[in-house]
Amino acid sequence: MVPALVLLLLLASGARAQSVPTQVPRDSTRSAPADTVRADTTRAIAGVPLAPPAAGGLDEPVAYAARDSVVIAVARRDAPSDSTGDVVTLYGNAQATYRTATITAALLEYQGRAQSIRAEGLGADTTGTPRFRDGDNAFTGRLFTYNLATQRGRVSGARTQIQDGFLLGGVIKQADVHVIYAENAAYTTCELDHPHYALVAGRLKVVDGKRVYTGPVRLQLLGLNVPLALPFGYFPAAEGRRSGPLPFRYGRETGFGLFLDNVGWYWAVSDYFDATASAKIGTEGSFLTRGAIRYNRLYAYTGSLSLEAGRLRQGESTDPLYAPRIPLRLAWTHQQEFAAGPRLSARVDLQSVSQRLVADAVSQQITQQTSSSVQLQQSWPRVGRSLSLSALASQDFVGNRTEVALPTLAFTQQRLFPFRRGRDTPPRGGGSPFEKISLSYSANATNTVRFSPLDGATSTVSFFDALFDAEAFRTATGQPTRFDSRVEQRLPVQATYSVSRFNLTIQPTLSLTEIWAGRSERRTFTPDSNRVVTEQVAGFTTARRARAELTAATELFGTFNVRVGPLDGIRHTVRPSVSVAFEPDYARYGFVQQIPTDTTGTRTVRYARVSGIPTEPTRTLSFGLENAFLARIARADSTGEVTRRSVQVLALGFRGGVNFAAPDRPVQDVSLDATSLIFGTNIRANANYSAYALDDVGSLTPDSYLARSGRPLRLTSISASVTRLFGQGATGAAGALGLPAPSASVRPVVAPRPEQYDPALAQRPPTVVGYTDASAPISFGVDVTLAYTPAIGPVPSQTTAALTLSPVNLRLTPLWALTGSTGLDLATLEPTTTSIALRRDLHCWEMAIQWQPIGLTRGFSVSLYVKSGYLRDILRIDAPRNVVRSPF
C-alpha cells in the first residue's frame, strides 16, 4: 500500500503520474531523511487509476528512470507556500523525459511545487555529466536547471554544439526554442574541451542556431588573449545562405595603393534568388564596383548576372601619356528549358581591354581572348528539324579586335529518304538503289560586326563606341559599313552502298551551296604604290557552289596469335579509303576575280568576291590509310571462367592527295600521326610534309623537292608528346595488360593520424617513438612535349622542348602536404612557370606557404586561417597582403 499511497500524494500535488521502471535496485548506501518515505521500486505498480491534473499542473506525464534508486520526499501538509514541495530524487544514470525534452545526469531532482528539474554530476563520474536534448538543442554542463512549465533552462559550465561550431559558457539560459543567451561565453569550431582558439565575449546571443550576436568580443589563442578585439560581433554559426556583410580584405596593389576590397553586403532574397554588392577602394584614386545576382529554380531555370565597373589610375596626372582606364565587365550565364520544348542558354563574358589589370585570378590576368554566346533553340525530333536563334561575340585583347554576330539564325533538316517506300523503316533486301538516296538541308543567316582598328591595341576608339557610331567605326577601321549580312544554304544529297563480297562501302555525295551577301570584296592593283588595295563594296551579292564527291572505303583484318601472360593475341585492322572530288572554276561565273600583282602583269592573284568560294578549281584524288593494333587480354577468375577484352595499344594514320586542276603544285601536303596508350603512358606524334621546294626567301616554288634534293618529301613540322600520371590509381593500361606498373606507382602506405593533443592540458600525451614512413602518398603528372620546324628561307629552324610536372601532390607526413607545378624548357634548360604550396594541418587551423618564384606573376605569401568554411575569411592572416602581380 505504501507505493500506491505515495503516488496518490504526488498526483494531489499537481503533477501527473510518472512512469517508474521496474526492477531497479535499491540504494543501500544512502539513508532517507526523517520526513521521507522510501519507495520500493522492485515491485511493479498496477491497477492504480490516474487522477486528473490539478490546477496549475503539467499537461503531460514525466517519464523517469534510474539505475540505482529513486527517493521521494513528500511535503508536510502544513508546509509553507514558499517551500520546495514534494521532491523526487533519482540516483545513477538518471533520466527524465517531458514532451520532447530529455535530461540525463548522475543525479536528478524534481521539485513538485516549482515544477522544475535540477541535474548535476557526482564527483569525478564523467559518465554522469548532465546532458539536455530537445530537438536540435543539446547542452552539457556542470549544473543544469530546467522548468517543465515554461520550458526554459539554465546551465552552468555549459557546452553545446551549434551546427559546425561549439558554444562554451559560464552560464547559458535558453529563453525559448529559438533564442539562447550566454554569459562569459566563447564560440569556437574546435571540438576539444580546451579549444585551440575561441571568440570570447561577456554576453552572447544565438538565434535559431544560425546567427551569433555578441557584445565586446576578443580572440583567444591557446587560452591566451591576443590584442585583437571588436566592440561588437556578428558572425554566422552555420553554413548556408543568409544576409549579412561580406568579409573584406585589405592589402597593397599597383594602381590602387593601399586598398580595402570586398566591402559590401550579401542579400539572401529568397530560396531562389540572392544578390551581392561590393566595392574595392584604393588610396591612389582607383576604385572598382561589383554587383551580382544569382537565381535558380529547380527543373525550370538557373543562372547568374554580374557587372563590374571602375576607374584605374596608373602614373601621375602630369605624365604625358597619363589617361585613367575604365575597366568594364558584363558576365551572364543562363540555362532554361520551356514546357513547349524551346531551350535558352547563355554564356556571356564581355570585357574591356583594361579589365585584366584589375582581375584577381591569374587565369583572368593572362587571358587574351574571350567568347560569348546566347542561344534559343527549338527542335522537333520526330521530323528531324531544329531552329536556333543566337548571338555570338569574340574578343582579342592583344590586337583589340572584336567580332559580334547579332543575330544568327540557323535551321537544320536531318536526312530524308524521298524515294524510300517506308520512310521510317530501312529498305528491304533487293530494294531499288534510289531508296538509299538521302538529302538534308541547312541554312544560316548572320549579321556580323568586325571591329579591327587600324592602329591595333593603341586605338582610342572602343568597340562599344564603334558599334553605335558609324562615323567612329569608319574612322577606326577604314571600312565603309559596320554590318556584314550573309545567308548561306546547303543541300547535300548522298547515298551509301555496300558491296558485301569485298567489304567495300561506296558513298557518292553532291553538295549544293547558295550564298547571299550584303557586301562583296574588291581588290585593285595601283601601279603608283605597286600594291594591291582591298576594299568592301556595299550591295547585295549572290554566289553559288557545287561539289561532287565519291568515297570508297574498306576494312582488312589480320590476327597474330601471340600469347604472353594475359596477352591472348593481337589484331591488326587496316582501313584504306579513296576519295574523288570535283568543283568547277568559279571564275567562269564571275564569283572569282583575277588581278595582276606587278607592273608587268606576269604575276596574278585570284580572289573570291564572297568568302566561302574556292579560288581554284578542284579535281582532287585524296587517300588515307588508318591502322589500329588491338591487344586481346584474357583473365581467369577463381572459378576458371575466362573473360576477354580488347585494348587499343597503337594507331597510325597517313593522309595525302593530288589536285589535278591546280596549275602549280598539284600534290597536296602529306600528314602522318600516331597515338599509343600503353602502361598508362599516352604517346602522340604528328608530322607534316610537302612535295615542293622553297626558294631563297622561303616561298613555295613549282619545283618538286625530289628534283632539288633527291628526297621525295620535305619536312614542314613535327611534334610529339608523352604524358604519364604517377600515383595511386594511375596504373592505366598497365593493369589492363596485366603487367607490373612502374616503380613510381607503388601503392603508398598511409600512416595513421596521430592522437590530437590538447595544448591547455598540463600533461601532454607521451611521444610515440617509431619510424619514418618513406612511402608517403604522392601523385603527379609528367608531360614531355617536343616540336621542330625546319628553317624557311632566312628564318632559322625552331626547336621547342618542355618538361612539365603538374599537378604535384605529396603528403610529407600525416599533417604536412606539398602541392605545386613546375616545368623545364629542355631547349634552353630554363625553368618555366613554377608554383609551390606547403600546407600544415593545425587541427582546426591550416597554414599555407605559397611561393611562385618563376613566371610572369611572381609572389610569396604565408596564410593562416581557420578551416571552418564560414569563419575562413574572417579569422585569416595573410602576409604579405600583396596580390600575385606584385614582384617577389
PDB file of C-alpha atoms in Angstrom, residues 281-491:
ATOM      1  CA  ILE A 281      38.727  51.326 -52.921  1.00  0.00           C
ATOM      2  CA  GLY A 282      42.403  52.360 -53.063  1.00  0.00           C
ATOM      3  CA  THR A 283      44.397  55.292 -51.751  1.00  0.00           C
ATOM      4  CA  GLU A 284      45.712  56.211 -55.228  1.00  0.00           C
ATOM      5  CA  GLY A 285      42.264  57.175 -56.536  1.00  0.00           C
ATOM      6  CA  SER A 286      41.360  53.863 -58.185  1.00  0.00           C
ATOM      7  CA  PHE A 287      38.123  52.085 -57.393  1.00  0.00           C
ATOM      8  CA  LEU A 288      36.099  49.111 -58.614  1.00  0.00           C
ATOM      9  CA  THR A 289      32.422  48.327 -58.004  1.00  0.00           C
ATOM     10  CA  ARG A 290      30.774  44.956 -58.435  1.00  0.00           C
ATOM     11  CA  GLY A 291      27.207  43.739 -58.486  1.00  0.00           C
ATOM     12  CA  ALA A 292      25.972  40.194 -58.965  1.00  0.00           C
ATOM     13  CA  ILE A 293      22.747  38.240 -58.725  1.00  0.00           C
ATOM     14  CA  ARG A 294      22.106  34.506 -58.815  1.00  0.00           C
ATOM     15  CA  TYR A 295      18.852  32.698 -59.433  1.00  0.00           C
ATOM     16  CA  ASN A 296      17.860  29.062 -59.509  1.00  0.00           C
ATOM     17  CA  ARG A 297      14.505  27.335 -59.845  1.00  0.00           C
ATOM     18  CA  LEU A 298      14.616  23.544 -59.839  1.00  0.00           C
ATOM     19  CA  TYR A 299      13.563  21.985 -63.162  1.00  0.00           C
ATOM     20  CA  ALA A 300      12.944  25.493 -64.578  1.00  0.00           C
ATOM     21  CA  TYR A 301      15.939  27.812 -64.915  1.00  0.00           C
ATOM     22  CA  THR A 302      19.260  28.720 -63.365  1.00  0.00           C
ATOM     23  CA  GLY A 303      21.797  31.464 -63.995  1.00  0.00           C
ATOM     24  CA  SER A 304      23.773  34.450 -62.756  1.00  0.00           C
ATOM     25  CA  LEU A 305      24.400  38.040 -63.837  1.00  0.00           C
ATOM     26  CA  SER A 306      27.335  40.208 -62.767  1.00  0.00           C
ATOM     27  CA  LEU A 307      28.572  43.669 -63.684  1.00  0.00           C
ATOM     28  CA  GLU A 308      31.914  45.281 -62.838  1.00  0.00           C
ATOM     29  CA  ALA A 309      32.860  48.892 -63.485  1.00  0.00           C
ATOM     30  CA  GLY A 310      35.522  51.172 -62.085  1.00  0.00           C
ATOM     31  CA  ARG A 311      38.341  53.606 -62.648  1.00  0.00           C
ATOM     32  CA  LEU A 312      42.019  52.654 -62.683  1.00  0.00           C
ATOM     33  CA  ARG A 313      44.712  55.299 -62.287  1.00  0.00           C
ATOM     34  CA  GLN A 314      48.290  54.423 -63.176  1.00  0.00           C
ATOM     35  CA  GLY A 315      51.010  57.022 -63.011  1.00  0.00           C
ATOM     36  CA  GLU A 316      50.734  60.733 -62.270  1.00  0.00           C
ATOM     37  CA  SER A 317      48.377  63.235 -63.857  1.00  0.00           C
ATOM     38  CA  THR A 318      51.388  65.243 -65.029  1.00  0.00           C
ATOM     39  CA  ASP A 319      52.708  62.339 -67.145  1.00  0.00           C
ATOM     40  CA  PRO A 320      52.455  62.978 -70.916  1.00  0.00           C
ATOM     41  CA  LEU A 321      50.615  59.694 -71.589  1.00  0.00           C
ATOM     42  CA  TYR A 322      48.501  59.766 -68.440  1.00  0.00           C
ATOM     43  CA  ALA A 323      44.963  58.508 -69.074  1.00  0.00           C
ATOM     44  CA  PRO A 324      42.766  56.761 -66.477  1.00  0.00           C
ATOM     45  CA  ARG A 325      41.415  53.416 -67.647  1.00  0.00           C
ATOM     46  CA  ILE A 326      37.800  52.335 -67.308  1.00  0.00           C
ATOM     47  CA  PRO A 327      37.607  48.583 -66.623  1.00  0.00           C
ATOM     48  CA  LEU A 328      34.236  47.091 -67.543  1.00  0.00           C
ATOM     49  CA  ARG A 329      32.912  43.552 -67.476  1.00  0.00           C
ATOM     50  CA  LEU A 330      29.473  42.052 -68.094  1.00  0.00           C
ATOM     51  CA  ALA A 331      29.027  38.337 -67.399  1.00  0.00           C
ATOM     52  CA  TRP A 332      25.801  36.357 -67.736  1.00  0.00           C
ATOM     53  CA  THR A 333      25.064  32.654 -67.608  1.00  0.00           C
ATOM     54  CA  HIS A 334      21.599  31.169 -68.046  1.00  0.00           C
ATOM     55  CA  GLN A 335      20.034  27.769 -68.676  1.00  0.00           C
ATOM     56  CA  GLN A 336      16.308  27.305 -69.157  1.00  0.00           C
ATOM     57  CA  GLU A 337      14.033  24.777 -70.793  1.00  0.00           C
ATOM     58  CA  PHE A 338      10.470  25.788 -71.525  1.00  0.00           C
ATOM     59  CA  ALA A 339       7.487  23.488 -71.290  1.00  0.00           C
ATOM     60  CA  ALA A 340       6.794  23.705 -75.029  1.00  0.00           C
ATOM     61  CA  GLY A 341      10.304  22.451 -75.867  1.00  0.00           C
ATOM     62  CA  PRO A 342      12.487  25.537 -76.545  1.00  0.00           C
ATOM     63  CA  ARG A 343      15.798  25.759 -74.703  1.00  0.00           C
ATOM     64  CA  LEU A 344      17.568  29.001 -73.796  1.00  0.00           C
ATOM     65  CA  SER A 345      21.266  29.009 -72.946  1.00  0.00           C
ATOM     66  CA  ALA A 346      23.631  31.920 -72.442  1.00  0.00           C
ATOM     67  CA  ARG A 347      27.303  32.291 -71.638  1.00  0.00           C
ATOM     68  CA  VAL A 348      28.299  35.934 -71.953  1.00  0.00           C
ATOM     69  CA  ASP A 349      31.652  37.426 -70.942  1.00  0.00           C
ATOM     70  CA  LEU A 350      32.218  40.911 -72.351  1.00  0.00           C
ATOM     71  CA  GLN A 351      35.256  42.836 -71.093  1.00  0.00           C
ATOM     72  CA  SER A 352      37.186  45.960 -71.787  1.00  0.00           C
ATOM     73  CA  VAL A 353      40.904  45.686 -72.512  1.00  0.00           C
ATOM     74  CA  SER A 354      41.792  47.156 -69.094  1.00  0.00           C
ATOM     75  CA  GLN A 355      39.645  44.630 -67.193  1.00  0.00           C
ATOM     76  CA  ARG A 356      42.573  42.225 -66.981  1.00  0.00           C
ATOM     77  CA  LEU A 357      44.524  44.810 -64.951  1.00  0.00           C
ATOM     78  CA  VAL A 358      42.063  44.593 -62.044  1.00  0.00           C
ATOM     79  CA  ALA A 359      41.303  40.846 -62.166  1.00  0.00           C
ATOM     80  CA  ASP A 360      42.221  38.798 -59.081  1.00  0.00           C
ATOM     81  CA  ALA A 361      42.628  35.378 -60.684  1.00  0.00           C
ATOM     82  CA  VAL A 362      45.832  34.665 -62.594  1.00  0.00           C
ATOM     83  CA  SER A 363      43.836  32.903 -65.331  1.00  0.00           C
ATOM     84  CA  GLN A 364      41.918  36.139 -65.987  1.00  0.00           C
ATOM     85  CA  GLN A 365      45.063  38.273 -65.886  1.00  0.00           C
ATOM     86  CA  ILE A 366      46.694  36.308 -68.705  1.00  0.00           C
ATOM     87  CA  THR A 367      43.509  35.858 -70.761  1.00  0.00           C
ATOM     88  CA  GLN A 368      43.998  37.006 -74.357  1.00  0.00           C
ATOM     89  CA  GLN A 369      40.640  36.020 -75.828  1.00  0.00           C
ATOM     90  CA  THR A 370      37.061  35.638 -74.660  1.00  0.00           C
ATOM     91  CA  SER A 371      33.912  34.389 -76.334  1.00  0.00           C
ATOM     92  CA  SER A 372      30.210  34.807 -75.576  1.00  0.00           C
ATOM     93  CA  SER A 373      27.038  33.207 -76.857  1.00  0.00           C
ATOM     94  CA  VAL A 374      23.296  33.384 -76.289  1.00  0.00           C
ATOM     95  CA  GLN A 375      21.140  30.749 -77.991  1.00  0.00           C
ATOM     96  CA  LEU A 376      17.440  29.971 -78.145  1.00  0.00           C
ATOM     97  CA  GLN A 377      16.821  26.572 -79.738  1.00  0.00           C
ATOM     98  CA  GLN A 378      13.665  24.692 -80.685  1.00  0.00           C
ATOM     99  CA  SER A 379      13.760  21.146 -82.014  1.00  0.00           C
ATOM    100  CA  TRP A 380      11.204  18.748 -83.444  1.00  0.00           C
ATOM    101  CA  PRO A 381      12.805  15.302 -83.001  1.00  0.00           C
ATOM    102  CA  ARG A 382      10.005  13.361 -84.701  1.00  0.00           C
ATOM    103  CA  VAL A 383      10.541  15.153 -88.004  1.00  0.00           C
ATOM    104  CA  GLY A 384      14.278  15.788 -87.522  1.00  0.00           C
ATOM    105  CA  ARG A 385      14.159  19.581 -87.593  1.00  0.00           C
ATOM    106  CA  SER A 386      15.690  22.270 -85.392  1.00  0.00           C
ATOM    107  CA  LEU A 387      15.673  26.065 -85.361  1.00  0.00           C
ATOM    108  CA  SER A 388      18.007  28.270 -83.325  1.00  0.00           C
ATOM    109  CA  LEU A 389      18.428  31.991 -82.807  1.00  0.00           C
ATOM    110  CA  SER A 390      21.731  33.081 -81.287  1.00  0.00           C
ATOM    111  CA  ALA A 391      24.096  35.955 -80.677  1.00  0.00           C
ATOM    112  CA  LEU A 392      27.860  35.364 -80.716  1.00  0.00           C
ATOM    113  CA  ALA A 393      30.798  37.549 -79.727  1.00  0.00           C
ATOM    114  CA  SER A 394      34.568  37.082 -79.558  1.00  0.00           C
ATOM    115  CA  GLN A 395      37.264  39.432 -78.288  1.00  0.00           C
ATOM    116  CA  ASP A 396      41.019  39.516 -78.912  1.00  0.00           C
ATOM    117  CA  PHE A 397      42.664  41.742 -76.299  1.00  0.00           C
ATOM    118  CA  VAL A 398      46.126  41.679 -77.884  1.00  0.00           C
ATOM    119  CA  GLY A 399      45.085  43.335 -81.145  1.00  0.00           C
ATOM    120  CA  ASN A 400      41.937  44.964 -79.740  1.00  0.00           C
ATOM    121  CA  ARG A 401      39.788  43.061 -82.245  1.00  0.00           C
ATOM    122  CA  THR A 402      36.144  42.230 -81.632  1.00  0.00           C
ATOM    123  CA  GLU A 403      33.646  40.279 -83.723  1.00  0.00           C
ATOM    124  CA  VAL A 404      29.946  40.164 -82.912  1.00  0.00           C
ATOM    125  CA  ALA A 405      27.298  38.148 -84.798  1.00  0.00           C
ATOM    126  CA  LEU A 406      23.939  39.643 -83.923  1.00  0.00           C
ATOM    127  CA  PRO A 407      21.798  37.783 -84.679  1.00  0.00           C
ATOM    128  CA  THR A 408      22.485  34.327 -86.131  1.00  0.00           C
ATOM    129  CA  LEU A 409      19.553  32.247 -87.353  1.00  0.00           C
ATOM    130  CA  ALA A 410      20.097  28.574 -88.144  1.00  0.00           C
ATOM    131  CA  PHE A 411      17.679  25.953 -89.469  1.00  0.00           C
ATOM    132  CA  THR A 412      18.510  22.263 -89.932  1.00  0.00           C
ATOM    133  CA  GLN A 413      16.587  19.423 -91.513  1.00  0.00           C
ATOM    134  CA  GLN A 414      18.080  15.988 -90.894  1.00  0.00           C
ATOM    135  CA  ARG A 415      18.353  13.345 -93.591  1.00  0.00           C
ATOM    136  CA  LEU A 416      15.259  12.373 -95.517  1.00  0.00           C
ATOM    137  CA  PHE A 417      14.846   9.443 -97.933  1.00  0.00           C
ATOM    138  CA  PRO A 418      12.443  10.734-100.559  1.00  0.00           C
ATOM    139  CA  PHE A 419      12.447   7.532-102.644  1.00  0.00           C
ATOM    140  CA  ARG A 420      12.063   5.073 -99.787  1.00  0.00           C
ATOM    141  CA  ARG A 421       8.691   3.336 -99.742  1.00  0.00           C
ATOM    142  CA  GLY A 422       8.662   3.056 -95.936  1.00  0.00           C
ATOM    143  CA  ARG A 423      10.478   6.186 -94.759  1.00  0.00           C
ATOM    144  CA  ASP A 424      10.541   5.081 -91.138  1.00  0.00           C
ATOM    145  CA  THR A 425      11.971   1.630 -91.932  1.00  0.00           C
ATOM    146  CA  PRO A 426      15.214   0.632 -93.681  1.00  0.00           C
ATOM    147  CA  PRO A 427      14.931  -0.695 -97.266  1.00  0.00           C
ATOM    148  CA  ARG A 428      14.409  -4.381 -97.715  1.00  0.00           C
ATOM    149  CA  GLY A 429      16.993  -6.548 -99.359  1.00  0.00           C
ATOM    150  CA  GLY A 430      16.966  -6.211-103.139  1.00  0.00           C
ATOM    151  CA  GLY A 431      15.266  -2.812-102.992  1.00  0.00           C
ATOM    152  CA  SER A 432      15.829  -0.092-105.534  1.00  0.00           C
ATOM    153  CA  PRO A 433      19.182   1.770-105.326  1.00  0.00           C
ATOM    154  CA  PHE A 434      17.206   5.013-105.294  1.00  0.00           C
ATOM    155  CA  GLU A 435      15.802   4.113-101.875  1.00  0.00           C
ATOM    156  CA  LYS A 436      19.241   4.740-100.358  1.00  0.00           C
ATOM    157  CA  ILE A 437      19.434   8.307-101.620  1.00  0.00           C
ATOM    158  CA  SER A 438      19.050  10.862 -98.832  1.00  0.00           C
ATOM    159  CA  LEU A 439      19.054  14.616 -98.672  1.00  0.00           C
ATOM    160  CA  SER A 440      19.312  17.163 -95.884  1.00  0.00           C
ATOM    161  CA  TYR A 441      19.104  20.925 -95.670  1.00  0.00           C
ATOM    162  CA  SER A 442      20.674  23.642 -93.533  1.00  0.00           C
ATOM    163  CA  ALA A 443      20.503  27.428 -93.630  1.00  0.00           C
ATOM    164  CA  ASN A 444      22.442  30.037 -91.681  1.00  0.00           C
ATOM    165  CA  ALA A 445      21.682  33.759 -91.614  1.00  0.00           C
ATOM    166  CA  THR A 446      24.195  36.024 -89.846  1.00  0.00           C
ATOM    167  CA  ASN A 447      24.695  39.719 -89.287  1.00  0.00           C
ATOM    168  CA  THR A 448      28.296  40.357 -88.221  1.00  0.00           C
ATOM    169  CA  VAL A 449      30.202  43.398 -86.985  1.00  0.00           C
ATOM    170  CA  ARG A 450      34.003  43.093 -87.176  1.00  0.00           C
ATOM    171  CA  PHE A 451      35.919  45.759 -85.289  1.00  0.00           C
ATOM    172  CA  SER A 452      39.635  45.694 -86.119  1.00  0.00           C
ATOM    173  CA  PRO A 453      41.160  49.175 -85.680  1.00  0.00           C
ATOM    174  CA  LEU A 454      43.970  50.240 -87.971  1.00  0.00           C
ATOM    175  CA  ASP A 455      46.229  51.165 -85.038  1.00  0.00           C
ATOM    176  CA  GLY A 456      45.573  47.903 -83.173  1.00  0.00           C
ATOM    177  CA  ALA A 457      45.680  47.860 -79.409  1.00  0.00           C
ATOM    178  CA  THR A 458      46.572  51.575 -79.195  1.00  0.00           C
ATOM    179  CA  SER A 459      43.277  52.670 -80.749  1.00  0.00           C
ATOM    180  CA  THR A 460      41.394  55.334 -78.804  1.00  0.00           C
ATOM    181  CA  VAL A 461      38.035  54.146 -80.211  1.00  0.00           C
ATOM    182  CA  SER A 462      36.442  51.300 -78.262  1.00  0.00           C
ATOM    183  CA  PHE A 463      34.217  48.648 -79.760  1.00  0.00           C
ATOM    184  CA  PHE A 464      31.165  49.970 -77.938  1.00  0.00           C
ATOM    185  CA  ASP A 465      31.709  53.429 -79.473  1.00  0.00           C
ATOM    186  CA  ALA A 466      32.157  51.948 -82.946  1.00  0.00           C
ATOM    187  CA  LEU A 467      29.084  49.731 -82.589  1.00  0.00           C
ATOM    188  CA  PHE A 468      26.705  52.626 -82.055  1.00  0.00           C
ATOM    189  CA  ASP A 469      28.550  55.330 -84.048  1.00  0.00           C
ATOM    190  CA  ALA A 470      29.009  54.722 -87.787  1.00  0.00           C
ATOM    191  CA  GLU A 471      31.495  57.589 -88.177  1.00  0.00           C
ATOM    192  CA  ALA A 472      33.637  56.291 -85.315  1.00  0.00           C
ATOM    193  CA  PHE A 473      33.608  52.836 -86.919  1.00  0.00           C
ATOM    194  CA  ARG A 474      34.777  54.197 -90.302  1.00  0.00           C
ATOM    195  CA  THR A 475      37.480  56.319 -88.646  1.00  0.00           C
ATOM    196  CA  ALA A 476      38.889  53.417 -86.609  1.00  0.00           C
ATOM    197  CA  THR A 477      38.656  50.610 -89.193  1.00  0.00           C
ATOM    198  CA  GLY A 478      38.592  52.370 -92.560  1.00  0.00           C
ATOM    199  CA  GLN A 479      35.604  50.211 -93.595  1.00  0.00           C
ATOM    200  CA  PRO A 480      32.521  51.889 -95.123  1.00  0.00           C
ATOM    201  CA  THR A 481      29.856  49.775 -93.398  1.00  0.00           C
ATOM    202  CA  ARG A 482      29.596  48.205 -89.959  1.00  0.00           C
ATOM    203  CA  PHE A 483      27.330  45.255 -90.690  1.00  0.00           C
ATOM    204  CA  ASP A 484      28.149  42.238 -92.839  1.00  0.00           C
ATOM    205  CA  SER A 485      24.903  40.353 -93.545  1.00  0.00           C
ATOM    206  CA  ARG A 486      25.051  36.893 -95.038  1.00  0.00           C
ATOM    207  CA  VAL A 487      22.755  33.929 -95.752  1.00  0.00           C
ATOM    208  CA  GLU A 488      24.203  30.515 -96.628  1.00  0.00           C
ATOM    209  CA  GLN A 489      22.112  27.478 -97.613  1.00  0.00           C
ATOM    210  CA  ARG A 490      23.412  23.932 -98.110  1.00  0.00           C
ATOM    211  CA  LEU A 491      21.670  20.953 -99.695  1.00  0.00           C
TER     212      LEU A 491
END
